[in-house]
CSV table of C-alpha atoms in Angstrom, one decimal:
chain,number,residue,atom,x,y,z
L,1,MET,CA,-0.1,-0.1,-0.1
L,2,VAL,CA,1.5,3.5,-0.6
L,3,CYS,CA,0.8,6.0,2.3
L,4,THR,CA,-0.3,9.2,1.8
L,5,GLY,CA,0.3,10.9,5.3
L,6,CYS,CA,3.3,13.3,3.4
L,7,ALA,CA,4.9,13.6,0.0
L,8,LEU,CA,7.4,10.7,1.0
L,9,LEU,CA,5.0,8.5,-0.3
L,10,CYS,CA,5.8,5.3,1.0
L,11,ASP,CA,4.6,2.3,-0.7
L,12,ASP,CA,5.8,-0.5,1.9
L,13,VAL,CA,3.5,0.3,4.1
L,14,GLU,CA,1.5,-3.0,5.5
L,15,ILE,CA,-2.3,-2.8,6.8
L,16,GLY,CA,-3.5,-5.8,8.7
L,17,LYS,CA,-6.3,-6.0,10.9
L,18,ASN,CA,-5.6,-4.3,13.4
L,19,ASP,CA,-2.5,-2.7,13.0
L,20,CYS,CA,-0.2,-0.8,10.6
L,21,ARG,CA,3.4,-1.8,9.4
L,22,HIS,CA,6.0,0.4,8.4
L,23,ALA,CA,4.1,3.8,8.6
L,24,CYS,CA,5.3,6.4,10.5
L,25,ARG,CA,3.4,8.2,13.4
L,26,ILE,CA,1.8,10.7,10.9
L,27,GLY,CA,1.2,7.7,8.2
L,28,ASP,CA,-0.6,5.2,10.9
L,29,ALA,CA,-2.5,8.1,12.1
L,30,HIS,CA,-3.5,9.2,8.7
L,31,ILE,CA,-4.4,5.7,7.7
L,32,THR,CA,-6.1,4.6,11.1
L,33,SER,CA,-8.0,8.3,11.0
L,34,THR,CA,-12.1,8.0,11.7
L,35,ASN,CA,-12.2,11.5,11.8
L,36,GLN,CA,-15.0,12.6,9.2
L,37,ILE,CA,-17.6,15.3,8.9
L,38,GLY,CA,-20.9,15.1,7.3
L,39,ALA,CA,-22.2,17.5,4.4
L,40,MET,CA,-23.0,20.7,6.0
L,41,VAL,CA,-24.6,24.0,5.2
L,42,ASP,CA,-25.0,27.3,6.8
L,43,ARG,CA,-23.3,25.1,9.5
L,44,SER,CA,-26.4,22.2,9.9
L,45,PRO,CA,-26.4,19.1,8.5
L,46,TYR,CA,-27.4,19.0,4.9
L,47,ASP,CA,-27.9,16.7,2.3
L,48,MET,CA,-25.2,15.5,-0.1
L,49,ASP,CA,-26.9,16.6,-3.1
L,50,ALA,CA,-28.0,19.5,-2.2
L,51,ALA,CA,-24.7,20.4,-0.5
L,52,ILE,CA,-23.2,20.0,-4.0
L,53,GLU,CA,-25.9,22.1,-5.5
L,54,ARG,CA,-25.1,24.8,-3.1
L,55,ALA,CA,-21.7,24.7,-3.5
L,56,ALA,CA,-22.1,25.6,-7.3
L,57,GLU,CA,-25.2,28.3,-6.5
L,58,ILE,CA,-22.1,30.2,-4.4
L,59,LEU,CA,-19.4,29.7,-7.2
L,60,VAL,CA,-21.7,30.8,-10.2
L,61,SER,CA,-22.6,34.2,-8.4
L,62,ALA,CA,-19.3,34.8,-7.2
L,63,GLU,CA,-17.2,37.4,-8.9
L,64,LYS,CA,-13.2,36.9,-7.3
L,65,PRO,CA,-13.4,33.4,-6.4
L,66,VAL,CA,-10.5,31.6,-5.1
L,67,PHE,CA,-9.4,27.9,-4.5
L,68,VAL,CA,-7.1,27.1,-2.1
L,69,GLY,CA,-5.1,23.7,-1.2
L,70,PHE,CA,-4.6,21.0,-3.8
L,71,GLY,CA,-1.9,19.8,-2.3
L,72,ASN,CA,-4.1,16.4,-0.7
L,73,SER,CA,-5.7,15.3,-3.6
L,74,VAL,CA,-4.9,12.9,-6.2
L,75,THR,CA,-3.9,14.1,-9.2
L,76,GLU,CA,-6.9,13.5,-11.3
L,77,ALA,CA,-8.9,15.5,-9.0
L,78,GLN,CA,-6.8,18.4,-9.4
L,79,ALA,CA,-6.9,18.4,-12.8
L,80,THR,CA,-10.8,18.2,-12.7
L,81,GLY,CA,-10.4,21.3,-10.1
L,82,ILE,CA,-8.4,23.2,-12.5
L,83,GLU,CA,-10.7,22.8,-14.8
L,84,LEU,CA,-13.4,24.0,-12.7
L,85,ALA,CA,-11.7,27.1,-11.7
L,86,GLU,CA,-10.9,27.7,-15.4
L,87,LYS,CA,-15.0,27.8,-16.1
L,88,VAL,CA,-15.8,30.1,-13.0
L,89,GLY,CA,-12.5,32.1,-13.0
L,90,ALA,CA,-11.4,31.4,-10.5
L,91,GLU,CA,-7.5,32.2,-9.4
L,92,ILE,CA,-5.8,28.7,-7.9
L,93,LYS,CA,-3.4,29.4,-4.9
L,94,THR,CA,-1.5,26.2,-3.9
L,95,PHE,CA,1.1,27.9,-1.2
L,96,ARG,CA,4.5,26.6,-0.7
L,97,THR,CA,4.9,25.6,-4.3
L,98,GLY,CA,7.0,28.3,-5.8
L,99,ILE,CA,10.3,26.4,-5.3
L,100,PHE,CA,9.3,23.6,-7.5
L,101,ASP,CA,8.9,26.1,-10.5
L,102,ASP,CA,12.7,26.5,-10.3
L,103,ILE,CA,13.1,22.9,-10.3
L,104,LEU,CA,10.8,22.4,-13.2
L,105,ASP,CA,12.2,25.0,-15.2
L,106,GLY,CA,15.6,23.5,-14.8
L,107,ARG,CA,16.9,26.7,-13.1
L,108,VAL,CA,18.2,24.6,-10.0
L,109,LYS,CA,19.5,21.0,-10.1
L,110,THR,CA,17.4,18.2,-8.3
L,111,CYS,CA,17.7,14.5,-8.1
L,112,THR,CA,15.5,11.5,-6.9
L,113,LEU,CA,15.1,10.1,-3.4
L,114,PRO,CA,16.8,6.6,-4.6
L,115,GLU,CA,19.8,8.8,-5.8
L,116,VAL,CA,19.9,10.7,-2.1
L,117,ARG,CA,19.9,7.1,-0.8
L,118,ASP,CA,23.0,6.1,-3.1
L,119,TYR,CA,24.8,8.4,-3.7
L,120,ALA,CA,24.4,11.7,-1.4
L,121,ASP,CA,27.3,12.6,1.0
L,122,VAL,CA,26.7,15.8,2.1
L,123,ILE,CA,22.7,16.8,3.1
L,124,VAL,CA,21.5,20.2,4.2
L,125,PHE,CA,18.2,20.2,6.0
L,126,LEU,CA,17.8,24.3,5.1
L,127,GLY,CA,14.6,25.6,7.3
L,128,CYS,CA,13.2,22.0,7.4
L,129,ASP,CA,12.7,19.4,10.1
L,130,PRO,CA,11.3,16.3,8.8
L,131,MET,CA,11.5,14.4,11.9
L,132,ASN,CA,8.6,16.0,12.7
L,133,THR,CA,6.8,16.5,8.9
L,134,HIS,CA,8.5,13.6,6.6
L,135,PRO,CA,9.3,11.3,9.4
L,136,ARG,CA,10.9,8.4,7.2
L,137,LEU,CA,13.2,10.6,4.7
L,138,LEU,CA,16.3,10.3,7.0
L,139,SER,CA,15.5,6.4,7.5
L,140,LYS,CA,14.6,5.3,4.2
L,141,TYR,CA,16.5,8.0,2.0
L,142,ALA,CA,18.6,10.8,3.4
L,143,TYR,CA,20.7,9.8,6.5
L,144,TYR,CA,20.6,6.3,7.8
L,145,PRO,CA,20.6,3.8,4.6
L,146,ARG,CA,23.5,2.5,3.0
L,147,GLY,CA,23.4,2.9,-0.4
L,148,GLU,CA,25.2,1.8,-3.8
L,149,LYS,CA,27.9,4.5,-3.1
L,150,ARG,CA,27.3,4.8,0.5
L,151,GLN,CA,28.0,1.9,1.8
L,152,HIS,CA,28.9,2.9,5.4
L,153,GLY,CA,25.2,4.9,5.7
L,154,TRP,CA,25.7,7.6,8.1
L,155,GLU,CA,28.1,6.5,10.2
L,156,THR,CA,31.2,7.8,8.1
L,157,ASP,CA,29.5,8.1,4.8
L,158,ARG,CA,27.4,11.0,5.1
L,159,ILE,CA,27.3,14.5,6.7
L,160,ALA,CA,24.4,16.2,7.5
L,161,ILE,CA,23.6,19.6,8.4
L,162,THR,CA,20.7,21.4,9.7
L,163,ILE,CA,20.1,25.4,8.8
L,164,ASP,CA,17.2,26.4,10.5
L,165,LEU,CA,15.4,28.8,12.7
L,166,ARG,CA,15.9,26.9,15.8
L,167,PHE,CA,17.4,23.7,16.9
L,168,SER,CA,14.9,21.1,16.0
L,169,HIS,CA,14.7,17.5,16.5
L,170,THR,CA,16.2,16.8,13.3
L,171,ALA,CA,19.0,19.3,14.3
L,172,SER,CA,19.5,17.1,18.0
L,173,ILE,CA,20.7,14.4,15.4
L,174,CYS,CA,22.7,16.0,12.7
L,175,LYS,CA,26.6,16.6,13.0
L,176,GLU,CA,25.9,20.5,12.7
L,177,ALA,CA,23.5,22.6,13.2
L,178,TYR,CA,23.3,26.1,12.5
L,179,THR,CA,20.8,28.3,14.1
L,180,ILE,CA,19.7,31.5,12.5
L,181,ASP,CA,17.7,35.1,13.1
L,182,PRO,CA,14.7,34.9,10.9
L,183,HIS,CA,15.5,38.6,10.1
L,184,ARG,CA,18.6,37.8,9.0
L,185,GLN,CA,18.9,34.8,7.0
L,186,ILE,CA,19.9,36.4,3.6
L,187,GLU,CA,22.6,37.9,5.8
L,188,PHE,CA,23.6,34.3,6.6
L,189,VAL,CA,23.4,33.0,2.9
L,190,ASP,CA,25.3,35.8,1.9
L,191,ALA,CA,27.9,35.2,4.4
L,192,LEU,CA,28.2,31.7,3.0
L,193,MET,CA,28.4,32.4,-0.3
L,194,ASP,CA,31.8,34.7,0.7
L,195,ALA,CA,32.9,31.8,2.3
L,196,LEU,CA,32.4,29.3,-0.8
L,197,SER,CA,34.4,31.8,-2.7
L,198,ASN,CA,37.7,32.0,-0.3
L,199,LYS,CA,36.5,35.4,1.2
L,200,VAL,CA,36.4,35.9,5.2
L,201,PRO,CA,32.8,36.9,5.4
L,202,LYS,CA,31.8,40.2,6.3
L,203,THR,CA,28.6,39.0,9.3
L,204,THR,CA,28.1,39.1,12.8
L,205,TYR,CA,27.5,35.5,12.7
L,206,ASP,CA,30.7,33.2,13.5
L,207,LYS,CA,32.8,33.7,11.1
L,208,LYS,CA,34.8,30.4,11.7
L,209,ARG,CA,32.0,28.1,11.8
L,210,ILE,CA,30.9,29.7,8.4
L,211,LEU,CA,33.9,28.8,7.2
L,212,LYS,CA,34.0,25.5,8.1
L,213,LEU,CA,30.6,25.0,7.1
L,214,ALA,CA,31.5,26.2,3.5
L,215,GLY,CA,34.7,23.7,3.3
L,216,THR,CA,32.2,21.2,4.2
L,217,LEU,CA,30.1,22.0,1.7
L,218,LYS,CA,32.9,22.2,-1.0
L,219,LYS,CA,34.1,19.2,-0.5
L,220,ALA,CA,30.6,17.6,-1.0
L,221,GLU,CA,31.0,14.8,-4.0
L,222,PHE,CA,27.3,14.8,-4.5
L,223,GLY,CA,25.5,17.3,-1.7
L,224,VAL,CA,21.4,17.5,-1.2
L,225,ILE,CA,19.7,20.5,-0.1
L,226,PHE,CA,16.4,19.7,1.4
L,227,ALA,CA,14.8,23.4,1.5
L,228,GLY,CA,11.6,23.6,4.2
L,229,THR,CA,8.8,26.0,4.6
L,230,SER,CA,11.1,28.3,7.2
L,231,ALA,CA,13.7,28.2,4.2
L,232,PRO,CA,15.1,31.5,3.2
L,233,PRO,CA,13.2,33.4,0.2
L,234,ARG,CA,13.4,31.6,-3.1
L,235,ASP,CA,15.5,33.9,-5.0
L,236,VAL,CA,18.3,33.6,-2.0
L,237,ILE,CA,18.1,29.3,-2.6
L,238,VAL,CA,18.7,29.7,-6.0
L,239,ARG,CA,21.9,31.8,-5.9
L,240,LEU,CA,23.0,30.2,-3.1
L,241,MET,CA,22.5,26.8,-5.5
L,242,ASP,CA,24.5,28.9,-8.5
L,243,ARG,CA,27.5,29.1,-6.1
L,244,LEU,CA,27.8,26.0,-5.0
L,245,ASN,CA,27.6,24.3,-8.2
L,246,GLU,CA,30.9,26.4,-9.2
L,247,SER,CA,32.8,24.2,-6.7
L,248,SER,CA,30.9,21.2,-6.1
L,249,ASP,CA,27.9,19.3,-6.7
L,250,PHE,CA,24.4,20.1,-4.8
L,251,ARG,CA,20.8,19.3,-5.8
L,252,LEU,CA,17.8,21.1,-4.6
L,253,LEU,CA,14.5,18.8,-2.9
L,254,PRO,CA,11.6,20.7,-1.5
L,255,LEU,CA,9.9,19.6,1.7
L,256,ALA,CA,6.4,21.4,1.7
L,257,PRO,CA,3.4,19.8,3.5
L,258,GLY,CA,0.9,17.8,1.2
L,259,TYR,CA,1.6,14.6,-0.1
L,260,ASN,CA,1.0,15.7,-3.3
L,261,LEU,CA,1.6,19.1,-4.3
L,262,ARG,CA,4.2,19.0,-6.4
L,263,SER,CA,1.7,17.5,-9.1
L,264,ILE,CA,-0.5,20.6,-8.9
L,265,ALA,CA,2.8,23.0,-9.7
L,266,GLU,CA,3.8,20.8,-12.5
L,267,GLN,CA,0.0,21.1,-13.5
L,268,LEU,CA,-0.4,24.6,-12.8
L,269,ARG,CA,3.3,25.7,-14.5
L,270,ASN,CA,3.3,27.9,-17.4
L,271,ARG,CA,-0.5,28.1,-17.2
L,272,PRO,CA,-2.6,31.0,-18.9
L,273,GLY,CA,-2.4,33.8,-15.8
L,274,ASP,CA,0.3,32.3,-13.9
L,275,ASP,CA,2.2,34.9,-12.0
L,276,GLY,CA,5.4,32.9,-12.1
L,277,ARG,CA,5.1,32.4,-8.3
L,278,GLY,CA,3.9,29.1,-7.7
L,279,GLY,CA,0.5,30.2,-6.3
L,280,ASN,CA,2.3,32.3,-3.4
L,281,GLY,CA,1.6,35.5,-4.4
L,282,GLY,CA,0.1,37.8,-6.5
L,283,GLY,CA,-3.3,37.7,-7.5
L,284,THR,CA,-6.3,38.4,-5.6
L,285,ASN,CA,-5.7,38.4,-1.7
L,286,LEU,CA,-8.2,36.1,0.4
L,287,GLN,CA,-9.3,39.1,2.1
L,288,GLU,CA,-10.8,40.2,-1.1
L,289,ALA,CA,-12.0,37.2,-2.6
L,290,ASP,CA,-16.0,36.8,-2.1
L,291,CYS,CA,-16.1,33.2,-2.3
L,292,ILE,CA,-13.1,30.5,-1.4
L,293,LEU,CA,-13.1,26.6,-1.8
L,294,CYS,CA,-10.9,24.7,0.4
L,295,LEU,CA,-9.8,21.7,-1.3
L,296,GLY,CA,-8.1,19.3,1.2
L,297,PHE,CA,-6.7,22.2,3.1
L,298,ASP,CA,-7.4,23.5,6.6
L,299,LEU,CA,-7.2,27.7,5.7
L,300,MET,CA,-7.7,28.7,9.1
L,301,ASN,CA,-5.5,26.4,11.0
L,302,SER,CA,-2.5,26.8,8.7
L,303,LEU,CA,-2.8,30.7,7.7
L,304,PRO,CA,-3.7,34.1,9.6
L,305,ALA,CA,-7.3,34.2,8.8
L,306,HIS,CA,-8.0,38.0,9.6
L,307,GLY,CA,-10.5,39.4,7.7
L,308,ILE,CA,-11.7,36.8,5.3
L,309,ASN,CA,-15.6,37.0,5.0
L,310,GLY,CA,-16.0,35.3,1.5
L,311,LYS,CA,-18.5,32.5,1.3
L,312,MET,CA,-16.2,29.6,2.4
L,313,ILE,CA,-16.7,26.2,0.1
L,314,VAL,CA,-14.9,23.0,1.8
L,315,ILE,CA,-14.1,19.9,0.2
L,316,ASP,CA,-12.3,17.9,2.6
L,317,PRO,CA,-12.0,14.3,4.4
L,318,SER,CA,-11.9,15.2,7.9
L,319,GLU,CA,-13.4,17.4,10.3
L,320,THR,CA,-11.3,20.4,10.5
L,321,LEU,CA,-11.4,24.1,12.1
L,322,THR,CA,-12.0,25.8,8.5
L,323,SER,CA,-14.8,23.4,7.6
L,324,ARG,CA,-16.6,24.0,11.2
L,325,TYR,CA,-17.0,27.6,9.8
L,326,ALA,CA,-17.6,27.2,5.9
L,327,ASP,CA,-20.9,28.2,4.8
L,328,VAL,CA,-20.7,24.6,2.9
L,329,ALA,CA,-19.1,21.7,3.9
L,330,ILE,CA,-18.4,18.2,1.4
L,331,PRO,CA,-17.1,15.1,2.9
L,332,CYS,CA,-14.9,13.3,0.1
L,333,ALA,CA,-13.0,10.1,0.2
L,334,ALA,CA,-9.4,10.7,1.0
L,335,GLY,CA,-6.6,10.0,-1.5
L,336,GLY,CA,-5.1,6.5,-0.9
L,337,ILE,CA,-7.6,5.8,2.0
L,338,ASP,CA,-10.8,5.3,0.2
L,339,CYS,CA,-9.8,7.0,-3.0
L,340,ALA,CA,-7.5,5.6,-5.9
L,341,GLY,CA,-5.4,7.7,-8.6
L,342,SER,CA,-1.9,8.9,-8.9
L,343,ALA,CA,0.3,11.0,-7.2
L,344,VAL,CA,3.8,12.5,-7.8
L,345,ARG,CA,6.3,12.5,-5.4
L,346,MET,CA,8.3,15.1,-3.9
L,347,ASP,CA,11.5,14.1,-6.6
L,348,GLY,CA,8.7,13.9,-8.9
L,349,GLU,CA,8.2,10.1,-9.6
L,350,THR,CA,4.7,9.8,-10.8
L,351,VAL,CA,3.2,6.6,-7.6
L,352,GLU,CA,-0.2,4.9,-8.5
L,353,ILE,CA,-2.2,5.2,-5.3
L,354,PRO,CA,-4.6,1.8,-4.6
L,355,ILE,CA,-7.4,2.4,-2.2
L,356,ILE,CA,-7.2,0.5,1.5
L,357,ARG,CA,-10.7,0.0,2.1
L,358,GLU,CA,-13.7,1.1,0.4
L,359,SER,CA,-16.0,3.2,1.6
L,360,GLU,CA,-19.5,4.7,0.3
L,361,ARG,CA,-17.7,8.2,0.3
L,362,LEU,CA,-17.5,10.7,-3.3
L,363,SER,CA,-14.3,11.2,-3.9
L,364,ASP,CA,-13.1,15.1,-4.3
L,365,GLY,CA,-12.5,14.6,-8.1
L,366,VAL,CA,-16.3,13.2,-8.6
L,367,ILE,CA,-17.7,16.0,-6.4
L,368,LEU,CA,-15.8,18.9,-8.0
L,369,LYS,CA,-17.1,17.0,-11.6
L,370,ARG,CA,-20.2,17.3,-10.5
L,371,ILE,CA,-20.1,20.5,-9.9
L,372,LEU,CA,-18.5,21.8,-12.9
L,373,GLU,CA,-21.5,20.1,-14.5
L,374,VAL,CA,-23.8,22.3,-13.0
L,375,VAL,CA,-21.9,25.8,-13.0
J,1,MET,CA,-16.1,37.6,45.0
J,2,LYS,CA,-13.1,37.6,47.0
J,3,MET,CA,-10.4,39.7,45.4
J,4,GLU,CA,-6.4,39.4,45.8
J,5,PHE,CA,-4.3,42.1,46.1
J,6,GLY,CA,-2.2,40.9,43.0
J,7,GLU,CA,-5.4,41.1,40.8
J,8,PHE,CA,-5.1,45.0,40.9
J,9,LEU,CA,-1.4,45.4,39.3
J,10,ALA,CA,-0.5,45.0,35.7
J,11,ALA,CA,1.3,42.0,35.1
J,12,PRO,CA,5.0,42.3,33.8
J,13,GLU,CA,4.9,41.7,29.9
J,14,CYS,CA,7.9,41.4,28.0
J,15,SER,CA,8.3,41.7,24.4
J,16,ILE,CA,9.5,38.4,22.2
J,17,MET,CA,9.6,37.4,18.6
J,18,ILE,CA,7.8,34.0,18.0
J,19,ILE,CA,8.8,31.4,15.7
J,20,THR,CA,6.2,28.2,14.9
J,21,TYR,CA,7.4,24.7,14.3
J,22,PRO,CA,6.0,22.0,13.2
J,23,ASP,CA,5.3,19.0,15.7
J,24,ILE,CA,4.7,15.3,15.0
J,25,PHE,CA,2.8,14.5,18.1
J,26,ARG,CA,0.4,17.5,17.3
J,27,THR,CA,-0.5,16.0,13.9
J,28,GLU,CA,-0.7,12.5,14.9
J,29,VAL,CA,-3.0,13.5,17.8
J,30,GLY,CA,-4.9,15.8,15.6
J,31,LEU,CA,-5.4,12.6,13.1
J,32,LYS,CA,-6.6,10.5,15.8
J,33,HIS,CA,-8.6,12.3,18.0
J,34,GLY,CA,-9.5,15.5,15.8
J,35,LYS,CA,-8.8,19.0,16.0
J,36,PHE,CA,-11.4,19.9,18.2
J,37,SER,CA,-10.0,17.8,21.1
J,38,ARG,CA,-8.5,18.3,24.3
J,39,GLU,CA,-5.5,16.4,23.5
J,40,TYR,CA,-4.7,18.7,20.0
J,41,GLN,CA,-5.5,21.6,22.1
J,42,GLU,CA,-3.2,20.6,25.0
J,43,LEU,CA,-0.3,20.3,22.6
J,44,SER,CA,-1.2,23.2,20.3
J,45,ALA,CA,-2.2,25.8,22.4
J,46,VAL,CA,2.0,26.1,24.0
J,47,ILE,CA,4.8,28.2,23.8
J,48,VAL,CA,8.2,27.6,24.9
J,49,LEU,CA,9.8,29.8,26.8
J,50,ASP,CA,13.3,30.7,27.8
J,51,SER,CA,13.5,30.6,31.6
J,52,GLY,CA,15.1,34.0,31.9
J,53,ASP,CA,12.1,35.4,29.8
J,54,MET,CA,9.8,33.3,32.2
J,55,ALA,CA,11.1,34.8,35.3
J,56,LYS,CA,11.2,38.3,33.8
J,57,ILE,CA,7.8,38.0,33.6
J,58,GLU,CA,6.9,35.8,36.9
J,59,VAL,CA,5.5,32.4,35.3
J,60,ASN,CA,6.6,29.4,36.1
J,61,ASP,CA,6.3,26.0,33.5
J,62,GLY,CA,2.6,25.4,32.7
J,63,ASP,CA,1.4,28.9,33.6
J,64,LEU,CA,-1.1,30.4,31.2
J,65,VAL,CA,0.4,33.3,29.4
J,66,GLU,CA,-1.2,35.8,27.3
J,67,ILE,CA,0.4,36.8,24.0
J,68,LYS,CA,-0.4,40.1,21.9
J,69,SER,CA,0.5,40.7,18.5
J,70,GLU,CA,-0.4,43.8,16.1
J,71,THR,CA,-3.3,41.2,14.8
J,72,GLY,CA,-4.5,39.4,17.6
J,73,VAL,CA,-4.4,38.0,21.1
J,74,VAL,CA,-4.5,34.5,22.5
J,75,VAL,CA,-3.7,32.5,25.7
J,76,VAL,CA,-1.6,29.6,25.9
J,77,ARG,CA,0.3,27.7,28.1
J,78,ALA,CA,3.6,28.2,28.8
J,79,LYS,CA,6.4,25.6,28.5
J,80,GLU,CA,10.0,26.2,29.9
J,81,SER,CA,12.5,25.1,27.4
J,82,GLU,CA,15.8,23.1,27.8
J,83,LYS,CA,17.6,25.3,25.9
J,84,GLU,CA,18.5,28.9,26.3
J,85,HIS,CA,16.9,31.2,23.8
J,86,GLN,CA,16.2,34.8,25.4
J,87,GLY,CA,13.8,36.7,23.5
J,88,ILE,CA,12.2,34.1,21.5
J,89,GLY,CA,9.2,31.9,22.0
J,90,TYR,CA,8.6,28.8,20.0
J,91,MET,CA,5.2,27.7,19.1
J,92,PRO,CA,3.4,24.9,17.5
J,93,GLU,CA,2.2,25.8,14.5
J,94,GLY,CA,-1.7,26.3,14.0
J,95,ALA,CA,-4.8,28.3,14.9
J,96,TRP,CA,-3.0,29.8,18.2
J,97,ALA,CA,0.2,31.0,16.7
J,98,ASN,CA,-1.9,32.3,13.2
J,99,VAL,CA,-4.1,34.4,15.1
J,100,LEU,CA,-1.3,36.6,15.6
J,101,GLY,CA,0.0,36.5,12.6
J,102,ALA,CA,2.7,33.8,13.0
J,103,SER,CA,2.8,31.3,9.9
J,104,PRO,CA,4.9,29.3,7.6
J,105,ALA,CA,2.6,29.0,5.0
J,106,THR,CA,3.2,33.0,3.8
J,107,PRO,CA,7.0,32.6,4.0
J,108,LEU,CA,7.8,36.2,4.6
J,109,ALA,CA,10.1,37.8,7.8
J,110,SER,CA,7.2,39.3,9.2
J,111,THR,CA,5.4,36.1,9.7
J,112,LEU,CA,8.2,33.7,10.3
J,113,ALA,CA,9.4,35.8,13.0
J,114,LEU,CA,6.3,37.7,14.9
J,115,SER,CA,7.2,40.6,17.4
J,116,VAL,CA,4.6,39.9,20.5
J,117,LYS,CA,4.3,41.0,23.9
J,118,VAL,CA,4.0,38.4,26.9
J,119,GLY,CA,2.4,38.4,30.3
J,120,ARG,CA,0.8,36.3,33.1
J,121,SER,CA,-2.8,35.8,32.4
J,122,ARG,CA,-6.0,34.8,34.1
J,123,GLN,CA,-8.3,33.9,31.5
J,124,GLU,CA,-8.2,30.4,30.1
J,125,ILE,CA,-6.8,28.7,26.7
J,126,PRO,CA,-9.5,29.4,23.7
J,127,ALA,CA,-11.0,26.4,22.3
J,128,ILE,CA,-9.9,26.2,18.7
J,129,GLU,CA,-13.2,27.4,17.5
J,130,GLU,CA,-13.3,30.4,19.8
J,131,VAL,CA,-9.7,31.8,18.5
J,132,TYR,CA,-10.9,33.7,15.1
J,133,ARG,CA,-14.2,34.7,16.9
J,134,ARG,CA,-15.9,35.0,13.3
């Protein structure tokens, strides 16, 4: 079975009658979760068909609709969501997909997760804490396993380094950890780039440590940077990657929430209206939107949601803070649990996702298609 | 109702910067027990503070603190950090941090690290559905 608890899409999970083998804490909880919602309109229980009709009515009457989320839906549902957005003139905001565009456009080098396992000798966790977000990344690919060219695994063959705003759980098991000031992230990267160019960095950070870090990075045979949500801005990462690749060989892999964020980034890339910022910015503010459709995204528990007054439509497998406040909440089957399809792993590998258990819930793709038929 | 002398005094406050972080145990509990559960609140409505900062605002491990930013106010439980990080408070990602304007979803330095004031509180921690009071 394939776990859709995060973008690693672990395919070695075995589901027993009463247990879930090989899954991490997130995967196990995700697979065994029974926390579902019923259809709601105006915060009252409603018939499913009528809720879908009500959602369509709201979308048709909206002047500035915005769709958010998409990272927790299978690729086929995302495609239907894009079609619906085009039909009703909605903007899609996926959040955190910008860095994927740099990879997809070839602006920065990347690699697959098995390549990380087989060849990576220097691994940098930049603004991310995979122990808490992608728990099996270190054991399956990035640090502990023995690979084709890394037969001694983490003990002697790999150096893992964290550069983050806090000393995270991941930092506690890495050989080097750099905790940086969030307001001085760019200063740190500039200092590191100076050190990579054999210059003494002009910085208030510990110069000796930065020179040591630059020395380690320069010696990398196959370096990998995992960039997370607290990483420096996208253009700063691209500059750092360019500088690193003048003296060594580094690849970039983004770590973002949602099991299928890379797929939506691929589908939205270079579409008409794409602002080149991967749905992160530009366009309509959520506060300006008169209708927000949340597809598998708990908006109010994920973003500062002040001043959002538009009508809210939620399509989600679970009860969330956003569904509790939504004008229309429509329950759907969860990808990889009771809904099959395909997804794109964080490294670009397409993975077919089978069903773990049958249910009577409609998939988000079917719900979006039904809305599409009536708008 | 009997009033105590301390209630007439303003609680001391201290300026700190908030940084949010992901927490696997909170994610797990949210999936298993739901986001409206007591367990989820206990792991989400928390701020990890430096012991020096806790001394400044006269709170102990487990006390309730009020956090004020330009965009919101929230009450959460203070947890004493095992490490020194004076002037920085760590909060798990989620509604209790979002209401203050702190979020990693919009990667701007202003939301990654947010300036707030923190002080002792006599209020209760708001339930997740009360955080925004839409």
